[in-house]
């Protein structure tokens, strides 16, 4: 599923136009990004947690030249799925997802 598919699904579930659903999806994604940036994590009960994580500097290998390179420390985002979401994923798309 890509963003377009997500927008179509939201529009269908809400009985709204794709344009309205697109604005809603964009607003949710923006709120999650801002929450991670300002609060370090966003917890969506029954879905999962997005959190900011530090990544240590490490050695790597340039794939084309096979040269050793130093990869600098950085910040990334991690997602941990809630048990409810994990159970839904195990069902391989069958069954009903509870909020």
Backbone as JSON, one array per atom type, in Angstrom:
{
  "sequence": "XXXXXXXXXXXXXXXXXXXXXXXXXXXXXXXXXXXXXXXXXXXXXXXXXXXXXXXXXXXXXXXXXXXXXXXXXXXXXXXXXXXXXXXXXXXXXXXXXXX",
  "N": [[0.85, -1.18, 0.0], [0.6, 2.15, -0.89], [0.88, 5.76, -0.42], [-1.18, 6.89, -1.96], [-2.98, 4.73, -2.15], [-3.6, 4.53, 0.55], [-4.91, 6.97, 0.97], [-7.16, 6.58, -0.68], [-8.36, 4.43, 0.7], [-8.93, 5.65, 3.19], [-10.7, 7.66, 2.33], [-12.82, 6.08, 1.39], [-13.58, 4.72, 3.75], [-14.39, 6.85, 5.35], [-16.35, 8.0, 3.86], [-15.86, 10.25, 2.37], [-14.48, 12.69, 0.04], [-11.64, 12.04, -2.12], [-9.88, 14.18, -2.05], [-10.46, 15.4, 0.42], [-9.79, 13.3, 2.11], [-7.09, 13.08, 1.5], [-6.08, 15.48, 2.54], [-6.61, 14.95, 5.24], [-4.98, 12.67, 5.73], [-2.45, 13.8, 5.18], [-2.41, 15.72, 7.24], [-2.36, 14.11, 9.54], [0.08, 12.72, 9.18], [1.86, 14.89, 9.23], [1.44, 15.81, 11.84], [2.4, 13.61, 13.29], [5.12, 13.64, 12.5], [5.9, 16.16, 13.52], [5.43, 15.69, 16.23], [7.34, 13.71, 16.8], [9.66, 15.18, 16.29], [9.53, 17.22, 18.24], [8.78, 16.04, 20.68], [10.12, 13.66, 20.9], [8.82, 11.17, 20.79], [5.86, 9.5, 19.57], [2.94, 8.15, 20.62], [0.55, 5.92, 19.64], [-2.12, 4.55, 20.76], [-2.9, 1.14, 20.63], [-1.93, 0.94, 18.09], [0.87, 1.67, 17.7], [4.25, 2.87, 18.44], [6.1, 5.66, 17.49], [9.41, 6.68, 17.55], [12.19, 8.84, 18.2], [15.55, 8.03, 17.58], [18.97, 7.66, 18.45], [21.73, 7.04, 16.36], [24.73, 5.39, 16.43], [28.08, 6.3, 15.36], [29.73, 4.44, 12.81], [31.71, 1.92, 11.16], [31.82, 1.3, 7.67], [31.4, -0.13, 4.36], [32.07, 1.01, 1.16], [29.94, 0.25, -1.43], [30.56, 0.18, -4.21], [33.33, 0.64, -4.52], [34.5, -0.81, -2.56], [35.89, 0.33, -0.54], [36.76, 1.13, 2.81], [34.67, 3.07, 4.84], [33.8, 5.74, 7.05], [30.83, 5.95, 8.72], [28.9, 8.54, 9.8], [27.56, 9.43, 13.08], [24.06, 9.67, 13.71], [20.57, 10.63, 13.56], [17.59, 8.76, 13.68], [14.33, 7.38, 12.94], [12.35, 5.18, 14.71], [9.94, 2.53, 14.7], [7.68, 0.88, 16.75], [5.5, -1.68, 16.77], [2.23, -2.02, 18.19], [0.83, -4.66, 20.2], [-1.73, -5.33, 19.27], [-1.64, -4.52, 16.57], [0.42, -6.16, 15.65], [-0.79, -8.68, 15.97], [-2.84, -8.42, 14.12], [-1.38, -8.26, 11.75], [-0.36, -10.82, 11.64], [-2.6, -12.24, 10.94], [-2.71, -12.1, 8.28], [-4.22, -10.27, 6.78], [-6.84, -11.06, 7.18], [-9.87, -11.02, 9.04], [-10.96, -8.73, 11.65], [-9.89, -5.48, 12.45], [-9.43, -4.1, 15.53], [-9.91, -0.96, 17.03]],
  "CA": [[0.0, 0.0, 0.0], [1.33, 3.42, -0.91], [0.09, 6.87, 0.11], [-2.41, 7.0, -2.76], [-3.87, 3.65, -1.71], [-4.05, 4.9, 1.89], [-5.89, 8.05, 0.79], [-8.38, 5.95, -1.2], [-8.97, 3.66, 1.79], [-9.49, 6.6, 4.16], [-11.87, 8.29, 1.69], [-13.87, 5.09, 1.37], [-14.04, 4.45, 5.12], [-15.02, 8.04, 5.9], [-17.41, 8.49, 2.98], [-15.44, 11.59, 1.96], [-13.78, 12.73, -1.24], [-10.2, 11.77, -2.04], [-9.21, 15.43, -1.67], [-10.61, 15.55, 1.86], [-9.01, 12.24, 2.75], [-5.68, 13.43, 1.3], [-5.78, 16.5, 3.55], [-6.61, 14.29, 6.55], [-3.77, 11.85, 5.82], [-1.32, 14.73, 5.3], [-2.44, 16.33, 8.58], [-1.93, 13.1, 10.51], [1.51, 12.49, 8.99], [2.56, 16.08, 9.7], [1.36, 15.82, 13.3], [3.33, 12.58, 13.77], [6.49, 14.15, 12.29], [6.14, 17.23, 14.48], [5.5, 15.08, 17.55], [8.65, 13.07, 16.93], [10.68, 16.23, 16.33], [9.45, 18.02, 19.46], [8.55, 15.24, 21.89], [10.94, 12.46, 20.76], [8.04, 9.99, 20.46], [4.43, 9.62, 19.39], [2.32, 6.87, 20.99], [-0.81, 5.75, 19.13], [-2.61, 3.39, 21.48], [-3.47, 0.1, 19.78], [-1.25, 0.92, 16.79], [2.31, 1.56, 17.92], [5.0, 4.03, 18.89], [7.17, 6.21, 16.67], [10.32, 7.37, 18.45], [13.47, 9.29, 17.68], [16.63, 7.2, 18.12], [20.33, 8.02, 18.05], [22.49, 5.97, 15.71], [26.17, 5.62, 16.66], [28.98, 6.26, 14.21], [30.17, 3.07, 12.58], [32.49, 1.69, 9.95], [31.07, 0.66, 6.61], [32.14, -0.41, 3.13], [31.45, 1.59, -0.03], [29.61, -0.93, -2.25], [31.16, 0.18, -5.54], [34.79, 0.62, -4.48], [34.89, -1.7, -1.45], [36.7, 1.09, 0.41], [36.18, 1.31, 4.14], [34.25, 4.45, 5.08], [33.22, 6.0, 8.37], [29.46, 6.45, 8.64], [28.76, 9.38, 10.99], [26.41, 9.26, 13.96], [22.89, 10.39, 13.21], [19.28, 10.42, 14.2], [16.66, 8.04, 12.84], [13.03, 7.16, 13.57], [12.01, 3.76, 14.86], [8.53, 2.25, 14.96], [7.4, -0.37, 17.45], [4.07, -1.98, 16.62], [1.49, -2.49, 19.36], [0.44, -6.07, 20.09], [-2.93, -5.39, 18.44], [-1.21, -4.42, 15.18], [1.18, -7.39, 15.36], [-1.76, -9.76, 15.82], [-3.54, -8.19, 12.85], [-0.45, -8.6, 10.67], [-0.25, -12.29, 11.61], [-3.8, -12.77, 10.34], [-2.53, -12.0, 6.83], [-5.27, -9.5, 6.15], [-8.17, -11.59, 7.44], [-10.37, -10.67, 10.36], [-11.33, -7.34, 11.87], [-8.94, -4.74, 13.27], [-10.08, -3.34, 16.61], [-9.22, 0.29, 17.39]],
  "C": [[0.89, 1.23, 0.0], [0.39, 4.53, -0.41], [-1.23, 7.04, -0.65], [-3.44, 5.96, -2.37], [-4.45, 3.98, -0.33], [-5.13, 5.98, 1.81], [-7.22, 7.47, 0.29], [-9.11, 5.18, -0.11], [-9.62, 4.57, 2.81], [-10.74, 7.25, 3.59], [-13.06, 7.34, 1.72], [-14.45, 4.85, 2.76], [-14.79, 5.63, 5.72], [-16.21, 8.53, 5.07], [-17.13, 9.91, 2.52], [-14.78, 11.52, 0.59], [-12.31, 12.39, -1.02], [-9.44, 13.01, -1.61], [-9.29, 15.64, -0.16], [-9.78, 14.52, 2.6], [-7.51, 12.54, 2.63], [-5.25, 14.47, 2.32], [-5.7, 15.88, 4.94], [-5.35, 13.45, 6.74], [-2.54, 12.74, 5.98], [-1.25, 15.36, 6.69], [-1.95, 15.36, 9.64], [-0.42, 12.87, 10.39], [2.34, 13.67, 9.48], [2.56, 16.13, 11.22], [2.3, 14.78, 13.91], [4.76, 13.07, 13.65], [6.83, 15.24, 13.29], [6.25, 16.69, 15.91], [6.84, 14.41, 17.79], [9.74, 14.12, 17.09], [10.7, 16.96, 17.67], [9.36, 17.21, 20.74], [9.39, 13.97, 21.94], [10.14, 11.18, 20.52], [6.57, 10.34, 20.33], [3.84, 8.24, 19.65], [0.88, 6.88, 20.49], [-1.33, 4.44, 19.71], [-3.28, 2.4, 20.53], [-2.82, 0.01, 18.41], [0.24, 0.76, 16.96], [2.92, 2.87, 18.35], [6.09, 4.39, 17.89], [8.1, 6.92, 17.64], [11.62, 7.73, 17.74], [14.55, 8.44, 18.34], [17.97, 7.69, 17.58], [20.99, 6.8, 17.42], [23.97, 6.3, 15.88], [26.94, 5.62, 15.34], [29.47, 4.82, 14.05], [30.98, 3.0, 11.29], [31.61, 0.99, 8.93], [31.97, 0.41, 5.41], [31.37, 0.2, 1.97], [31.18, 0.45, -1.01], [30.29, -0.97, -3.61], [32.67, 0.01, -5.5], [35.35, -0.34, -3.44], [35.82, -1.0, -0.47], [35.97, 1.15, 1.75], [35.86, 2.79, 4.31], [33.68, 4.55, 6.49], [31.83, 6.6, 8.17], [29.22, 7.26, 9.92], [27.53, 9.02, 11.82], [25.25, 10.07, 13.39], [21.65, 10.08, 14.02], [18.37, 9.72, 13.21], [15.33, 7.94, 13.58], [12.78, 5.66, 13.58], [10.51, 3.64, 15.13], [8.42, 0.91, 15.65], [5.9, -0.6, 17.39], [3.47, -2.43, 17.94], [1.09, -3.94, 19.12], [-0.77, -6.26, 19.19], [-2.58, -5.36, 16.95], [-0.43, -5.67, 14.76], [0.23, -8.56, 15.12], [-2.49, -9.64, 14.5], [-2.66, -8.58, 11.67], [-0.31, -10.12, 10.53], [-1.45, -12.93, 10.94], [-3.76, -12.71, 8.82], [-3.71, -11.33, 6.15], [-6.67, -9.99, 6.41], [-8.6, -11.2, 8.85], [-10.63, -9.18, 10.46], [-10.32, -6.69, 12.8], [-9.72, -3.91, 14.27], [-9.26, -2.1, 16.9], [-8.8, 0.27, 18.83]]
}
